[in-house]
Short mmCIF file of C-alpha atoms and ligand atoms in Angstrom, two decimals:
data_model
loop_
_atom_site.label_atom_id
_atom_site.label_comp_id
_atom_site.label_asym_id
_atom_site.label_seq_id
_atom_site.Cartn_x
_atom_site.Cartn_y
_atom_site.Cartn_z
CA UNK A 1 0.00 0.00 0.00
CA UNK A 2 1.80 3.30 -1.25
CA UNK A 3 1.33 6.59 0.71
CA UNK A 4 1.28 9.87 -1.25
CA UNK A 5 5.01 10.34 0.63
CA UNK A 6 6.39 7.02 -0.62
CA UNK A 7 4.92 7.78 -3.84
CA UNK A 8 6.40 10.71 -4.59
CA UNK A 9 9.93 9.13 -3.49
CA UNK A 10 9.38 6.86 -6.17
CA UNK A 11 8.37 9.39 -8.90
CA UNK A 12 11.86 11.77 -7.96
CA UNK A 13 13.72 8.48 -7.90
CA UNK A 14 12.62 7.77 -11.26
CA UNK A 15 11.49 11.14 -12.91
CA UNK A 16 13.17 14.04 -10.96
CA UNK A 17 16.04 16.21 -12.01
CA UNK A 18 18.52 14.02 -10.88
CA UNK A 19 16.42 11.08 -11.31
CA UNK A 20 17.16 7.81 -13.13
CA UNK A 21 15.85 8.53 -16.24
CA UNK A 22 17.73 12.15 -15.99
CA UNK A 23 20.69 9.86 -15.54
CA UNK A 24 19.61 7.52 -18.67
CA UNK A 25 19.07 11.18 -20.90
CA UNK A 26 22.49 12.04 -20.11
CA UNK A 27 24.43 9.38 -21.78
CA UNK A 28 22.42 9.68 -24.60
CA UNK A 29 25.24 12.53 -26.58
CA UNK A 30 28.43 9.72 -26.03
CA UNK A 31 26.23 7.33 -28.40
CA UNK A 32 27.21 6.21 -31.61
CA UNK A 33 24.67 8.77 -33.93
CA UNK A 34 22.71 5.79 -35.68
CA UNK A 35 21.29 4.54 -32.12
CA UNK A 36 20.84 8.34 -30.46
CA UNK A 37 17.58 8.27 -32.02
CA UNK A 38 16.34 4.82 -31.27
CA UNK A 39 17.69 5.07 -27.38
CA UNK A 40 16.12 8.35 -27.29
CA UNK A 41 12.55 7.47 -28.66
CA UNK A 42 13.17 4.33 -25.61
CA UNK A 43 13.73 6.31 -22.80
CA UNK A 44 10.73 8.68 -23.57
CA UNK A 45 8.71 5.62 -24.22
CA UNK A 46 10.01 4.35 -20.45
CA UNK A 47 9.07 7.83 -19.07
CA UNK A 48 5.83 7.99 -20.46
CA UNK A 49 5.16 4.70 -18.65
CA UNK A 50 6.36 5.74 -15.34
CA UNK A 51 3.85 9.03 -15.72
CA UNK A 52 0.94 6.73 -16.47
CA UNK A 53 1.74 4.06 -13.44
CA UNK A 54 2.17 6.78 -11.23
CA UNK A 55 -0.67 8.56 -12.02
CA UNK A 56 -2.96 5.29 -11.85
CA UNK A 57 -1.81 4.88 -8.21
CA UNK A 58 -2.58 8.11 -7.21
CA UNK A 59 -5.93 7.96 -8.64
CA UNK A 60 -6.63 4.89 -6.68
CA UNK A 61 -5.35 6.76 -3.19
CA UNK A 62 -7.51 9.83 -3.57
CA UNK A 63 -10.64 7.86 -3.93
CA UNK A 64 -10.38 6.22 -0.10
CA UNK A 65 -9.32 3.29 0.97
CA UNK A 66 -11.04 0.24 -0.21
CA UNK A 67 -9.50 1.47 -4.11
CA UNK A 68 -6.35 0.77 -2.76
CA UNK A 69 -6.79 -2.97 -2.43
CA UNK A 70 -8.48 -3.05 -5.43
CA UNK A 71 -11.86 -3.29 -5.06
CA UNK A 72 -14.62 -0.54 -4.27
CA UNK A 73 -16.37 -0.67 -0.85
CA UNK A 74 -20.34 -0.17 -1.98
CA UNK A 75 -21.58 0.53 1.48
CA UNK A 76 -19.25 3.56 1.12
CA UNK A 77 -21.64 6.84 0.13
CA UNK A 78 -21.85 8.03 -3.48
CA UNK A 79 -20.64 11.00 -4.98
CA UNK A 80 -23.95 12.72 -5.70
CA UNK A 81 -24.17 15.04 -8.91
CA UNK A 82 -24.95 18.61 -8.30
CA UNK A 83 -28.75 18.93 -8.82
CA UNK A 84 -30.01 21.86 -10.28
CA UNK A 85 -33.56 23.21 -10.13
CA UNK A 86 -35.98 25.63 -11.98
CA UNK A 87 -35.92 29.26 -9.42
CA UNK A 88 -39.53 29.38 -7.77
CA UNK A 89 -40.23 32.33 -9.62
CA UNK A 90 -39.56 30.42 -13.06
CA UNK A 91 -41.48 27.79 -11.68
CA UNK A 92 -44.50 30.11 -10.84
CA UNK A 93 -44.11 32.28 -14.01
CA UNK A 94 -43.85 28.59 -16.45
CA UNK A 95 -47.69 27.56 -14.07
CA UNK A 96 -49.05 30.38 -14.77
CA UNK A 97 -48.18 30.45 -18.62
CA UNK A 98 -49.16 26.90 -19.35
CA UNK A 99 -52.56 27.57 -17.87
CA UNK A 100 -53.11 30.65 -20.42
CA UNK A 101 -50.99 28.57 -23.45
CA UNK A 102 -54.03 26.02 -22.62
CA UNK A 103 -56.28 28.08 -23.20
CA UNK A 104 -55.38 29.30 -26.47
CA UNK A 105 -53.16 32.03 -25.36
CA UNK A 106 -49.77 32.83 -26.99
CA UNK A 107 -47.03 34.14 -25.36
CA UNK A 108 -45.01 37.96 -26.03
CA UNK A 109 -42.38 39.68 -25.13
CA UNK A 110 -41.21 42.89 -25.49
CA UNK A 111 -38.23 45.68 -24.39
CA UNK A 112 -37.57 46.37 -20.78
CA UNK A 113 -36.06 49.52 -21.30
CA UNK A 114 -39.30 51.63 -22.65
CA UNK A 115 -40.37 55.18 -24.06
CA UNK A 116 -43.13 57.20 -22.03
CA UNK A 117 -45.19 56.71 -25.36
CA UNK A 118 -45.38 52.99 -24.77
CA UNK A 119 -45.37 52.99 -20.99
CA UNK A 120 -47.85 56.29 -20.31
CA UNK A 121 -49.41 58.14 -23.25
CA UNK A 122 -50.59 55.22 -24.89
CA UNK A 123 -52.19 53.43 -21.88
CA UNK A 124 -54.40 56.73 -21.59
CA UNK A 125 -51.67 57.51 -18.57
CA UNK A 126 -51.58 61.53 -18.44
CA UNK A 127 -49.25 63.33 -17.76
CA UNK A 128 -50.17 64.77 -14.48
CA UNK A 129 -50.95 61.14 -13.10
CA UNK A 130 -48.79 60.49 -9.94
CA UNK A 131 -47.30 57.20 -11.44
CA UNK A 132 -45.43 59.27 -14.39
CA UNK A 133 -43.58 61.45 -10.93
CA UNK A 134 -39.50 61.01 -11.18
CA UNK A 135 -39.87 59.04 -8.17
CA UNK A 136 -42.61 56.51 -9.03
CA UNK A 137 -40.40 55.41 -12.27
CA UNK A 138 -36.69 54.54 -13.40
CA UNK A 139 -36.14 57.23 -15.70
CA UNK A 140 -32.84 56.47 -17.35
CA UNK A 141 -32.69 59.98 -19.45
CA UNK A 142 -35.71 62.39 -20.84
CA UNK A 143 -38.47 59.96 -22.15
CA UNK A 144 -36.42 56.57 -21.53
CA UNK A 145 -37.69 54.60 -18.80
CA UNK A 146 -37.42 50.89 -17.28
CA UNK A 147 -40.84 50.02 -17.99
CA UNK A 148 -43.38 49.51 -14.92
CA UNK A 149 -45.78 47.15 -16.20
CA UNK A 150 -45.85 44.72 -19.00
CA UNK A 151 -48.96 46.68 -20.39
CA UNK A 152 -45.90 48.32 -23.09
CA UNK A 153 -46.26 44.52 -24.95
CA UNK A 154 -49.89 45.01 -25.47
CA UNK A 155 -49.73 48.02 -27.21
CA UNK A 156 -46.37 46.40 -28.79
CA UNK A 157 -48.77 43.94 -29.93
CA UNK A 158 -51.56 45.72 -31.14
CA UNK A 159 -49.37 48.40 -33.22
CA UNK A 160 -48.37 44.97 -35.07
CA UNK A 161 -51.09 42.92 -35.33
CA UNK A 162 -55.13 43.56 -36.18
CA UNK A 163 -57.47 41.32 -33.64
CA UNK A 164 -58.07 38.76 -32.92
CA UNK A 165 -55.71 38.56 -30.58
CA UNK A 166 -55.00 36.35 -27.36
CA UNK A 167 -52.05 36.69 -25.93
CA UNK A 168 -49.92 37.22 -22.33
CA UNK A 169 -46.95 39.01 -21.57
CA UNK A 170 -44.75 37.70 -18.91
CA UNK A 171 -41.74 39.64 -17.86
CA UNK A 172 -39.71 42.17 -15.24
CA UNK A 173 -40.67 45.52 -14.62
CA UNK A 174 -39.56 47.77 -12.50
CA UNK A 175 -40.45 50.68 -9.52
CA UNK A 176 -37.98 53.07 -6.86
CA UNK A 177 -39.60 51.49 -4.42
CA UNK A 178 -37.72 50.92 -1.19
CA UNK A 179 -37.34 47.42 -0.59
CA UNK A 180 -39.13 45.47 2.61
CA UNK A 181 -40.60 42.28 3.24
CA UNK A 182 -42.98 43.18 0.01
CA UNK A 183 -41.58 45.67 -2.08
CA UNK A 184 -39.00 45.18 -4.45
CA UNK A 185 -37.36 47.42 -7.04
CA UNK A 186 -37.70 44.68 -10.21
CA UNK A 187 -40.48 41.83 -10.09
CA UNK A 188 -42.22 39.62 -12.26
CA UNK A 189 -45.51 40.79 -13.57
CA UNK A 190 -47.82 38.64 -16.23
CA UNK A 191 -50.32 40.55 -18.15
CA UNK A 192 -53.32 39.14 -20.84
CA UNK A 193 -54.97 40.82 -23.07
CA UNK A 194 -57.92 39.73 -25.64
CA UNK A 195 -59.39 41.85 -28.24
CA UNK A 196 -62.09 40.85 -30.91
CA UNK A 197 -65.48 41.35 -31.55
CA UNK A 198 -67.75 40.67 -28.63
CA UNK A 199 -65.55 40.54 -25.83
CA UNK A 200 -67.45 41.07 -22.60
CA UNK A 201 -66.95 41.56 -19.21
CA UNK A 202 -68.70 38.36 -18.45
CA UNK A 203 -65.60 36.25 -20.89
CA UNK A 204 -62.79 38.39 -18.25
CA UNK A 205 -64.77 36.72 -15.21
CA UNK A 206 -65.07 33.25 -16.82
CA UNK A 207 -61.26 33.57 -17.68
CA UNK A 208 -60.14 34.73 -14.63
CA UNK A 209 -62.55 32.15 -12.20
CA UNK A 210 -61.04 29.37 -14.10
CA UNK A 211 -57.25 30.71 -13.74
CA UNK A 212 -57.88 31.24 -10.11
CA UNK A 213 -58.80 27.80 -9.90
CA UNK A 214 -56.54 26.12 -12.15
CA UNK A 215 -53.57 27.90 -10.07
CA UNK A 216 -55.00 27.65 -6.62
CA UNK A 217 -57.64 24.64 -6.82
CA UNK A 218 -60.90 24.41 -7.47
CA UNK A 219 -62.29 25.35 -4.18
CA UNK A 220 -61.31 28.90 -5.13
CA UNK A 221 -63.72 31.32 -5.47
CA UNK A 222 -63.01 34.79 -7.13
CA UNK A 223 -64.50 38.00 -6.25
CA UNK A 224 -64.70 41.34 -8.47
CA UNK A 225 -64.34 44.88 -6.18
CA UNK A 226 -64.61 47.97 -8.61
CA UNK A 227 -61.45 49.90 -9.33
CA UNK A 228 -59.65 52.24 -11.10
CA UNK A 229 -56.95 51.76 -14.13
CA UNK A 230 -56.44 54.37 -16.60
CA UNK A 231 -56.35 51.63 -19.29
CA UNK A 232 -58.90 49.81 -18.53
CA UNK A 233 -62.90 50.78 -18.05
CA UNK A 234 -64.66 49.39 -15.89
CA UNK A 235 -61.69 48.37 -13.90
CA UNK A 236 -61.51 45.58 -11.19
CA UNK A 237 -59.73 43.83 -8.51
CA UNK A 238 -59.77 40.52 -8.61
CA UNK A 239 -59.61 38.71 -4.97
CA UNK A 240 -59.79 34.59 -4.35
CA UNK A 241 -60.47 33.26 -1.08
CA UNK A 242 -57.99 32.67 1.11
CA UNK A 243 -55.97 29.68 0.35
CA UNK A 244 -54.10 29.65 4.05
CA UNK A 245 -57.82 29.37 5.64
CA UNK A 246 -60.02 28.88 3.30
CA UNK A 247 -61.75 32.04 3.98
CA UNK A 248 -62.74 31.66 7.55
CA UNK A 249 -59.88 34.53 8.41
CA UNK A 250 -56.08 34.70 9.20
CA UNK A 251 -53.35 36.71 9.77
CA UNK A 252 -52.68 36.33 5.82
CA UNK A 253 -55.82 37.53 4.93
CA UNK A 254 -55.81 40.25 7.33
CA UNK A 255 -58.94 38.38 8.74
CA UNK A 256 -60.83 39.27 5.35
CA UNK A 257 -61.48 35.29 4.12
CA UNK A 258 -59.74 37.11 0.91
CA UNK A 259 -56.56 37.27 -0.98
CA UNK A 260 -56.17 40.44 -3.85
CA UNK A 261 -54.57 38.53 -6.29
CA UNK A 262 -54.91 40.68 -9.92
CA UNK A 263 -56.05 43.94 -11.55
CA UNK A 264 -58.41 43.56 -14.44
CA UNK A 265 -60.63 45.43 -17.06
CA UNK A 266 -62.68 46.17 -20.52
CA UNK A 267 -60.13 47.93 -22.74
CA UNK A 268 -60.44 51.48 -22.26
CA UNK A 269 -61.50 52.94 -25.78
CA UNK A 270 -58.79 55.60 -25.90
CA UNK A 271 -55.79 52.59 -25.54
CA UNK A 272 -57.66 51.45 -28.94
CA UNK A 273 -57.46 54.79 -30.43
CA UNK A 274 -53.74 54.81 -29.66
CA UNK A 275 -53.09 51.86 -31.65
CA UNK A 276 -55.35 52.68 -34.67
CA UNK A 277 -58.08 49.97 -33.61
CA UNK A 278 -61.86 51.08 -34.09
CA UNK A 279 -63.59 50.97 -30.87
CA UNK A 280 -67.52 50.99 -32.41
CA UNK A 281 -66.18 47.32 -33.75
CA UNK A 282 -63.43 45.76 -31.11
CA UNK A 283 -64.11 45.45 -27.55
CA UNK A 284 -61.20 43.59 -25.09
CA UNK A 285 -60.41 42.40 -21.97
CA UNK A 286 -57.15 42.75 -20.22
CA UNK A 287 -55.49 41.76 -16.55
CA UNK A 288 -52.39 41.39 -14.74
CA UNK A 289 -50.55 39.76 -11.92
CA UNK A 290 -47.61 40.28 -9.47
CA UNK A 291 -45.63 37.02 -10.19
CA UNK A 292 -43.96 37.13 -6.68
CA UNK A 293 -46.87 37.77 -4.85
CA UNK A 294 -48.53 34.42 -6.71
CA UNK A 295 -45.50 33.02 -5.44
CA UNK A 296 -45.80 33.98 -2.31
CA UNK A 297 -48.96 32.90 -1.48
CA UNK A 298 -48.79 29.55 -2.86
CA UNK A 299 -45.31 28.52 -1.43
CA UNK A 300 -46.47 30.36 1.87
CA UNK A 301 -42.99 32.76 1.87
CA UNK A 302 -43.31 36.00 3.90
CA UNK A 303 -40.72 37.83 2.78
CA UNK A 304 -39.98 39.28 -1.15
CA UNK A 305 -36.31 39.84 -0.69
CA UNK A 306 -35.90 36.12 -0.29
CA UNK A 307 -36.47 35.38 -3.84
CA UNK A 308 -33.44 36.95 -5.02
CA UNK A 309 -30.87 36.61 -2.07
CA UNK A 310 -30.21 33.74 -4.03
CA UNK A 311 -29.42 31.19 -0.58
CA UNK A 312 -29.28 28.30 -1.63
CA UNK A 313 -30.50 27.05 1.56
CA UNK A 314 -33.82 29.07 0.27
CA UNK A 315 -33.56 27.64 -3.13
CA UNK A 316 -33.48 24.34 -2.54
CA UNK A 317 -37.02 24.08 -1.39
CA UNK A 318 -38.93 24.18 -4.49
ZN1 ZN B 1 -56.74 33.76 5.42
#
């Protein structure tokens, strides 16, 4: 059984400076010059073989003990692969998107770095509304802005394409707001919108009741409060009963029985206009989600910042 010490004894014995193949090498110039070549192409030949035995016993003591006698010890513990994992926000974001793709939705994209044009003027967002303030949004230099909501894609969308259309648009987006247990300066937002002839208010509650359920189980109910979105009219919060306690009340909840969950709304006329859509024929519904808060709520996590401290610890949960 060789140590690592008497190993490398052998391998300066045999391959060091002064070694005996050092020693070999040397003799090789008082030769006769037909054989120099043939010796020579020996002796590496020799060397090489030393390397290799060498290396093939160190192998064998690095991997414990039971190598070194020659056979493996299978009570001994595996090496286990490094196991990588979808992030539970990619995990949320890829539920959430199958349930739409299902149901004939296709999926968009679109720039994260915006111009007021597509994240204000043409959502019917005026000027002197308190979400276009310097300190509500990134502004990166006079009408550039890190977009924040996805709503830019639908009017990316609609500038391209006459309706029908049926699509959601996943994605970051971004507020200065200071960061706590629920606020964070970039999160994950998914926003649908459906345009054609006909759409009604009572196809965005169908959609959305079957969503909730889809995502949080069929026991969920939904419930509609009025609101108020400059790009949408009428405009509505969407809550689902509480998923901790069912609705009976908890500190979740806020002892409500209910979660608020999404925004949602008929196509305001004027976001039509914008895009060159006729509002006496088109009608559409549109909504949109925190993707973190989803998260949240379904993994039970109370705190935001934990999504992107990126502990492993944290991680390796989902
Ligand atoms: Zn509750």
């Amino acid at each position: 059984m060789e140590s690592a010490d008497s190993l490398e004894a052998v391998r300066i014995k045999y391959l060091g400076r002064k070694g005996l193949m050092a020693a070999l090498m040397a003799r090789l110039p008082g030769l006769p010059k037909e054989e120099k070549p043939v010796v020579g192409k020996e002796i590496n030949l020799l060397k090489a073989r030393i390397q290799k035995a060498i290396a093939e016993k160190k192998e064998g003591q690095s991997s414990g003990p039971a190598r070194e006698k020659g056979r493996a010890d299978v009570t001994m513990p595996g090496t286990w692969p490094e196991e990588g994992r979808a992030h539970p926000i990619t995990k949320t974001l890829n539920e959430i998107n199958d349930i739409f793709i299902s149901l004939g939705f296709s999926v968009a994209e679109g720039p994260e770095i915006e111009s007021e044009f597509y994240n204000f003027e043409a959502l019917n967002i005026p000027l002197e509304h308190p979400s276009r303030d310097a300190f509500d949004t990134f502004y990166l230099k006079d009408d550039v802005l890190l977009r924040s909501h996805t709503s830019t894609v639908q009017i990316r969308i609609m500038e391209k394409q006459k309706p029908p259309i049926q699509a959601i648009m996943p994605g970051r987006v971004y507020r200065p707001d200071a960061v706590d247990a629920s606020h964070s300066f970039m999160f994950h937002q998914v926003e649908g919108l459906m345009v054609d002839k006909n759409i009604r208010f009572s196809d965005l509650k169908g959609l959305l009741s079957l969503f909730t359920k889809r995502m949080f189980g069929e026991n969920t109910k939904t419930k509609f409060r009025p609101s108020f979105f400059p790009f949408t009219e009428p405009s509505a919060e969407v809550d689902i009963s509480c998923i901790i306690c069912a609705g009976r009340g908890c500190r979740v909840c806020s002892h409500t029985g209910w979660l608020e969950i999404l925004g949602a709304g008929m196509v305001n006329p004027r976001v039509f206009e914008a895009v060159g859509y006729s509002p006496r024929k088109y009608t559409g519904l549109a909504f949109g989600m925190g993707v973190e808060r989803i998260a949240m709520l379904k993994y039970g996590i109370s705190d935001i910042r934990l999504f992107f401290e990126n502990d492993i610890r944290f991680l390796k949960q989902f």
